mmCIF file of C-alpha atoms in Angstrom:
data_model
loop_
_atom_site.group_PDB
_atom_site.id
_atom_site.type_symbol
_atom_site.label_atom_id
_atom_site.label_comp_id
_atom_site.label_asym_id
_atom_site.label_seq_id
_atom_site.Cartn_x
_atom_site.Cartn_y
_atom_site.Cartn_z
ATOM 1 C CA MET C 1 27.911 -14.625 -12.234
ATOM 2 C CA GLU C 2 25.300 -12.889 -10.097
ATOM 3 C CA LYS C 3 24.865 -14.393 -6.603
ATOM 4 C CA LYS C 4 21.296 -15.836 -6.072
ATOM 5 C CA THR C 5 19.636 -15.220 -2.548
ATOM 6 C CA LYS C 6 16.926 -16.876 -1.085
ATOM 7 C CA LYS C 7 13.730 -15.382 -1.088
ATOM 8 C CA SER C 8 11.510 -15.762 2.135
ATOM 9 C CA VAL C 9 8.737 -13.982 3.777
ATOM 10 C CA ASN C 10 6.941 -14.066 7.178
ATOM 11 C CA ILE C 11 3.405 -13.846 7.740
ATOM 12 C CA GLU C 12 1.279 -13.344 10.515
ATOM 13 C CA LEU C 13 -2.525 -14.443 11.299
ATOM 14 C CA HIS C 14 -5.368 -11.827 12.115
ATOM 15 C CA ASP C 15 -8.806 -12.022 13.154
ATOM 16 C CA TRP C 16 -11.344 -11.984 10.174
ATOM 17 C CA ALA C 17 -14.157 -10.022 11.065
ATOM 18 C CA LEU C 18 -16.078 -11.294 7.792
ATOM 19 C CA GLY C 19 -15.555 -14.976 8.512
ATOM 20 C CA ASP C 20 -18.419 -17.279 9.387
ATOM 21 C CA ARG C 21 -16.658 -19.905 11.379
ATOM 22 C CA LYS C 22 -14.861 -19.110 14.932
ATOM 23 C CA GLY C 23 -11.197 -19.318 14.654
ATOM 24 C CA GLU C 24 -10.812 -18.162 11.177
ATOM 25 C CA ARG C 25 -8.005 -16.036 10.291
ATOM 26 C CA ILE C 26 -6.529 -14.033 7.624
ATOM 27 C CA ALA C 27 -3.034 -13.729 6.817
ATOM 28 C CA ARG C 28 -0.811 -10.552 6.354
ATOM 29 C CA VAL C 29 2.728 -10.363 5.255
ATOM 30 C CA VAL C 30 5.054 -8.982 7.752
ATOM 31 C CA LYS C 31 6.612 -5.881 6.237
ATOM 32 C CA THR C 32 10.589 -5.541 6.631
ATOM 33 C CA LYS C 33 11.059 -2.166 5.355
ATOM 34 C CA SER C 34 10.303 0.147 2.602
ATOM 35 C CA ILE C 35 12.824 0.836 -0.184
ATOM 36 C CA ASN C 36 12.815 3.384 -3.168
ATOM 37 C CA THR C 37 14.809 3.458 -6.522
ATOM 38 C CA ASP C 38 17.917 4.687 -4.744
ATOM 39 C CA ASP C 39 18.044 2.033 -2.352
ATOM 40 C CA LEU C 40 17.495 -0.571 -5.359
ATOM 41 C CA VAL C 41 20.548 1.128 -7.095
ATOM 42 C CA LYS C 42 22.697 0.882 -4.051
ATOM 43 C CA LEU C 43 21.834 -2.994 -3.765
ATOM 44 C CA VAL C 44 22.536 -3.639 -7.469
ATOM 45 C CA ILE C 45 25.899 -1.875 -6.614
ATOM 46 C CA ASP C 46 26.773 -3.994 -3.731
ATOM 47 C CA ARG C 47 26.388 -7.035 -5.906
ATOM 48 C CA ARG C 48 27.743 -5.859 -9.426
ATOM 49 C CA THR C 49 30.222 -3.470 -9.323
ATOM 50 C CA GLU C 50 30.759 -2.921 -12.992
ATOM 51 C CA PHE C 51 27.892 -0.514 -13.159
ATOM 52 C CA SER C 52 27.606 3.077 -11.460
ATOM 53 C CA ALA C 53 25.036 4.259 -9.374
ATOM 54 C CA SER C 54 24.491 7.122 -11.974
ATOM 55 C CA THR C 55 24.413 4.860 -14.889
ATOM 56 C CA LEU C 56 21.912 2.515 -13.397
ATOM 57 C CA LYS C 57 19.752 5.286 -12.287
ATOM 58 C CA ALA C 58 19.668 7.211 -15.577
ATOM 59 C CA SER C 59 19.021 3.817 -17.449
ATOM 60 C CA PHE C 60 16.308 2.939 -15.531
ATOM 61 C CA GLU C 61 14.563 6.728 -15.734
ATOM 62 C CA LEU C 62 14.911 6.538 -19.401
ATOM 63 C CA MET C 63 13.265 3.306 -19.653
ATOM 64 C CA LYS C 64 10.421 4.090 -17.329
ATOM 65 C CA ASN C 65 9.754 7.391 -18.941
ATOM 66 C CA MET C 66 9.590 5.744 -22.289
ATOM 67 C CA ALA C 67 7.439 2.758 -20.986
ATOM 68 C CA ILE C 68 4.937 5.459 -19.613
ATOM 69 C CA GLU C 69 4.889 7.566 -22.826
ATOM 70 C CA GLN C 70 4.229 4.107 -24.679
ATOM 71 C CA ILE C 71 1.389 3.202 -22.473
ATOM 72 C CA MET C 72 -0.266 6.605 -22.782
ATOM 73 C CA ASN C 73 -0.366 6.088 -26.351
ATOM 74 C CA GLY C 74 -2.240 2.752 -26.052
ATOM 75 C CA THR C 75 0.655 0.510 -26.299
ATOM 76 C CA SER C 76 0.794 -2.769 -24.352
ATOM 77 C CA VAL C 77 4.052 -2.760 -22.663
ATOM 78 C CA ASN C 78 6.006 -5.661 -21.015
ATOM 79 C CA PHE C 79 8.446 -3.930 -18.782
ATOM 80 C CA GLY C 80 10.235 -4.755 -15.375
ATOM 81 C CA LEU C 81 7.860 -6.648 -13.259
ATOM 82 C CA GLY C 82 5.106 -7.106 -15.390
ATOM 83 C CA HIS C 83 2.792 -6.249 -18.412
ATOM 84 C CA PHE C 84 1.006 -3.112 -18.485
ATOM 85 C CA GLN C 85 -2.081 -1.850 -20.363
ATOM 86 C CA LEU C 86 -4.293 0.989 -20.542
ATOM 87 C CA ASN C 87 -8.043 0.551 -19.587
ATOM 88 C CA ALA C 88 -11.044 3.051 -20.231
ATOM 89 C CA ASN C 89 -13.608 3.101 -17.453
ATOM 90 C CA GLY C 90 -17.003 4.632 -17.261
ATOM 91 C CA ILE C 91 -20.425 4.425 -19.055
ATOM 92 C CA PHE C 92 -21.229 6.278 -22.470
ATOM 93 C CA ASN C 93 -24.958 6.862 -23.115
ATOM 94 C CA SER C 94 -24.720 6.791 -26.811
ATOM 95 C CA ASP C 95 -22.576 5.921 -30.090
ATOM 96 C CA ASN C 96 -21.659 9.673 -30.314
ATOM 97 C CA ALA C 97 -20.720 10.409 -26.621
ATOM 98 C CA GLY C 98 -17.683 12.308 -26.244
ATOM 99 C CA TRP C 99 -14.967 11.823 -23.363
ATOM 100 C CA ASP C 100 -16.149 13.532 -19.947
ATOM 101 C CA LYS C 101 -13.617 13.516 -17.090
ATOM 102 C CA ASP C 102 -16.160 13.798 -14.695
ATOM 103 C CA LYS C 103 -17.536 10.444 -15.680
ATOM 104 C CA HIS C 104 -14.867 8.695 -17.456
ATOM 105 C CA ASN C 105 -11.450 7.818 -16.381
ATOM 106 C CA LEU C 106 -8.069 5.925 -17.603
ATOM 107 C CA SER C 107 -6.393 3.144 -15.467
ATOM 108 C CA VAL C 108 -3.580 0.911 -15.872
ATOM 109 C CA LYS C 109 -3.929 -2.859 -15.581
ATOM 110 C CA PHE C 110 -1.069 -4.701 -14.400
ATOM 111 C CA SER C 111 -0.112 -8.517 -14.797
ATOM 112 C CA PRO C 112 2.891 -9.780 -13.051
ATOM 113 C CA ALA C 113 5.594 -11.160 -15.446
ATOM 114 C CA LYS C 114 6.665 -14.792 -15.793
ATOM 115 C CA GLU C 115 9.654 -14.239 -13.709
ATOM 116 C CA MET C 116 7.583 -12.416 -10.961
ATOM 117 C CA LYS C 117 5.161 -15.282 -10.952
ATOM 118 C CA SER C 118 7.771 -18.016 -10.635
ATOM 119 C CA ALA C 119 9.626 -16.021 -7.780
ATOM 120 C CA LEU C 120 6.007 -16.121 -5.958
ATOM 121 C CA ASN C 121 5.866 -19.779 -6.583
ATOM 122 C CA ASN C 122 9.637 -20.394 -5.415
ATOM 123 C CA CYS C 123 9.155 -18.118 -2.174
ATOM 124 C CA GLU C 124 9.495 -19.867 1.317
ATOM 125 C CA VAL C 125 6.979 -18.654 3.568
ATOM 126 C CA LYS C 126 6.800 -19.018 7.239
ATOM 127 C CA VAL C 127 3.852 -18.778 9.291
ATOM 128 C CA LEU C 128 4.582 -16.840 12.735
ATOM 129 C CA GLY C 129 1.120 -17.501 14.140
ATOM 130 C CA LYS C 130 -1.392 -14.938 15.448
ATOM 131 C CA ALA C 131 -0.164 -11.345 15.283
ATOM 132 C CA ASN C 132 0.917 -9.798 18.906
ATOM 133 C CA SER C 133 -0.944 -6.698 17.773
ATOM 134 C CA SER C 134 -4.604 -6.370 18.961
ATOM 135 C CA ILE C 135 -5.480 -3.776 16.161
ATOM 136 C CA ALA C 136 -6.644 -5.367 12.821
ATOM 137 C CA ILE C 137 -8.065 -3.249 9.974
ATOM 138 C CA ASN C 138 -10.062 -5.143 7.497
ATOM 139 C CA THR C 139 -11.087 -2.604 4.913
ATOM 140 C CA VAL C 140 -10.179 1.143 3.778
ATOM 141 C CA THR C 141 -12.875 2.740 1.703
ATOM 142 C CA ASP C 142 -12.275 5.880 -0.393
ATOM 143 C CA LEU C 143 -15.609 7.445 -0.053
ATOM 144 C CA VAL C 144 -14.945 9.540 -3.239
ATOM 145 C CA THR C 145 -14.394 6.783 -5.582
ATOM 146 C CA LYS C 146 -15.770 3.842 -3.622
ATOM 147 C CA GLN C 147 -12.895 1.875 -3.997
ATOM 148 C CA ILE C 148 -11.473 -0.473 -1.158
ATOM 149 C CA ASN C 149 -7.879 -0.920 -0.037
ATOM 150 C CA LYS C 150 -6.887 0.731 -3.343
ATOM 151 C CA CYS C 151 -6.500 4.610 -3.156
ATOM 152 C CA LEU C 152 -7.065 7.771 -1.247
ATOM 153 C CA THR C 153 -8.392 11.020 -2.696
ATOM 154 C CA PRO C 154 -6.995 14.278 -1.160
ATOM 155 C CA GLY C 155 -9.700 16.387 0.738
ATOM 156 C CA GLY C 156 -11.841 13.089 0.674
ATOM 157 C CA GLY C 157 -13.456 11.055 3.393
ATOM 158 C CA VAL C 158 -12.118 7.694 4.345
ATOM 159 C CA ASP C 159 -13.932 4.722 6.103
ATOM 160 C CA ILE C 160 -11.861 2.374 7.870
ATOM 161 C CA SER C 161 -13.400 -0.727 9.184
ATOM 162 C CA GLY C 162 -11.751 -3.310 11.729
ATOM 163 C CA LYS C 163 -11.325 -4.614 15.135
ATOM 164 C CA ARG C 164 -9.704 -2.575 18.056
ATOM 165 C CA ILE C 165 -8.724 -0.030 16.047
ATOM 166 C CA LYS C 166 -9.690 2.911 18.333
ATOM 167 C CA ILE C 167 -7.032 5.748 18.595
ATOM 168 C CA ALA C 168 -6.525 6.641 22.345
ATOM 169 C CA GLY C 169 -3.543 7.330 24.859
ATOM 170 C CA ASP C 170 -1.668 9.954 26.356
ATOM 171 C CA LYS C 171 1.810 9.568 24.317
ATOM 172 C CA LYS C 172 2.788 12.301 21.723
ATOM 173 C CA GLU C 173 3.137 9.328 19.063
ATOM 174 C CA VAL C 174 -0.458 8.440 19.455
ATOM 175 C CA GLY C 175 -2.525 9.046 16.447
ATOM 176 C CA MET C 176 -2.898 8.229 12.688
ATOM 177 C CA LYS C 177 -0.469 9.009 9.902
ATOM 178 C CA LEU C 178 0.075 8.329 6.186
ATOM 179 C CA LEU C 179 3.647 6.739 5.538
ATOM 180 C CA ASN C 180 4.919 7.772 1.852
ATOM 181 C CA CYS C 181 6.312 4.474 0.518
ATOM 182 C CA ASP C 182 8.894 6.429 -1.631
ATOM 183 C CA THR C 183 10.265 8.899 0.900
ATOM 184 C CA ASN C 184 9.319 7.328 4.337
ATOM 185 C CA GLU C 185 8.044 10.666 5.106
ATOM 186 C CA GLU C 186 5.098 10.513 7.825
ATOM 187 C CA ILE C 187 2.073 12.826 7.029
ATOM 188 C CA PRO C 188 0.135 13.038 10.384
ATOM 189 C CA ILE C 189 -3.691 12.971 10.235
ATOM 190 C CA PRO C 190 -4.717 15.805 12.701
ATOM 191 C CA GLY C 191 -7.494 15.278 15.430
ATOM 192 C CA THR C 192 -9.758 17.581 13.810
ATOM 193 C CA ALA C 193 -9.784 15.569 10.546
ATOM 194 C CA ILE C 194 -11.116 12.467 12.507
ATOM 195 C CA MET C 195 -14.977 12.217 12.379
ATOM 196 C CA GLN C 196 -15.296 8.818 14.237
ATOM 197 C CA ASN C 197 -13.096 7.093 16.314
ATOM 198 C CA SER C 198 -14.634 3.917 17.654
ATOM 199 C CA LEU C 199 -13.516 0.202 18.231
ATOM 200 C CA SER C 200 -14.685 -0.924 14.825
ATOM 201 C CA CYS C 201 -14.712 2.297 12.620
ATOM 202 C CA ILE C 202 -12.763 5.220 11.983
ATOM 203 C CA LYS C 203 -13.868 7.852 9.431
ATOM 204 C CA PHE C 204 -11.258 10.750 8.545
ATOM 205 C CA VAL C 205 -10.678 13.467 5.880
ATOM 206 C CA VAL C 206 -7.378 12.824 3.817
ATOM 207 C CA PRO C 207 -5.202 16.147 3.894
ATOM 208 C CA HIS C 208 -6.150 18.192 0.979
ATOM 209 C CA ASN C 209 -2.606 19.069 0.092
ATOM 210 C CA LEU C 210 -1.517 15.372 0.204
ATOM 211 C CA GLN C 211 1.047 14.867 -2.651
ATOM 212 C CA THR C 212 0.639 12.167 -5.493
ATOM 213 C CA GLY C 213 2.436 8.891 -4.653
ATOM 214 C CA PHE C 214 1.985 5.698 -2.653
ATOM 215 C CA TYR C 215 1.007 5.440 1.006
ATOM 216 C CA GLN C 216 0.402 3.267 3.796
ATOM 217 C CA LEU C 217 -1.759 3.757 6.743
ATOM 218 C CA VAL C 218 -0.343 3.698 10.258
ATOM 219 C CA ILE C 219 -2.064 3.636 13.718
ATOM 220 C CA VAL C 220 -0.570 4.153 16.749
ATOM 221 C CA SER C 221 -2.596 3.647 19.905
ATOM 222 C CA GLN C 222 -2.382 2.909 23.686
ATOM 223 C CA TYR C 223 -6.265 1.652 23.989
ATOM 224 C CA THR C 224 -7.031 -1.173 26.198
ATOM 225 C CA SER C 225 -10.683 -2.554 27.166
ATOM 226 C CA LYS C 226 -9.844 -2.334 30.716
ATOM 227 C CA GLY C 227 -9.995 1.599 30.765
ATOM 228 C CA SER C 228 -6.259 2.524 31.184
ATOM 229 C CA TYR C 229 -3.929 3.090 28.668
ATOM 230 C CA LEU C 230 -0.873 0.820 27.812
ATOM 231 C CA LYS C 231 2.354 1.889 28.906
ATOM 232 C CA LYS C 232 4.066 1.497 25.503
ATOM 233 C CA PRO C 233 1.818 2.535 22.461
ATOM 234 C CA LYS C 234 1.284 0.020 19.852
ATOM 235 C CA THR C 235 2.165 0.544 16.215
ATOM 236 C CA TYR C 236 -0.079 -1.141 13.335
ATOM 237 C CA ILE C 237 1.012 -0.553 9.775
ATOM 238 C CA PHE C 238 -1.749 -1.825 7.497
ATOM 239 C CA PRO C 239 -0.135 -3.640 4.752
ATOM 240 C CA MET C 240 -1.954 -2.541 1.653
ATOM 241 C CA VAL C 241 -0.647 0.437 -0.472
ATOM 242 C CA PHE C 242 -2.601 3.254 -1.352
ATOM 243 C CA GLU C 243 -2.446 5.561 -4.463
ATOM 244 C CA VAL C 244 -2.763 9.069 -4.454
ATOM 245 C CA ALA C 245 -3.373 10.227 -7.772
#
């Protein structure tokens, strides 16, 4: 019988720039680590030794590719963590209008499965209080698609709003980067791509050769309001995951 493990997460409280009342906070889950398919396979092997890693990974890839094929054929698919359904987006100006890739696009709507909803309801949450980091990002807007906290467009502009997000310091690790959620590869944003760098706003251009995948935004800074740098840089990882298609 598979051993059941306790599910729990920690959350930290951050200043809410859009709040009307003093002292209002928003909560963000403390990220413990980032794992990929190979990591999941290893975790399963550690608990259930009757399956080989190659069998598990091959089976998952077959199911995943078949699910994608069916979704792209207009099929509503219940698979893994939830329910997937294809949506068409954009405005058509007449009954006879055709598909225009510059005006229309397809997207996938995801709804959590019953098991996922149950897990959320049964997950233990511990509030750690106000986050130690003084950096707080509220929104990341992709200026090409106008979407907020959802995606990044290679070669396109991005507008970050928040509190105390200015990048400053003399240590080599200071700066901004994108963290690939699957490979953990760090893609630095060069200083020449940062168009504005202030306490409440950072504007930058996404690398034009950024590969498709899912990324998180990381800021490393030594900024203080006292005019001197922190001895040790602070690292802030924005908890939202951005898709690069």
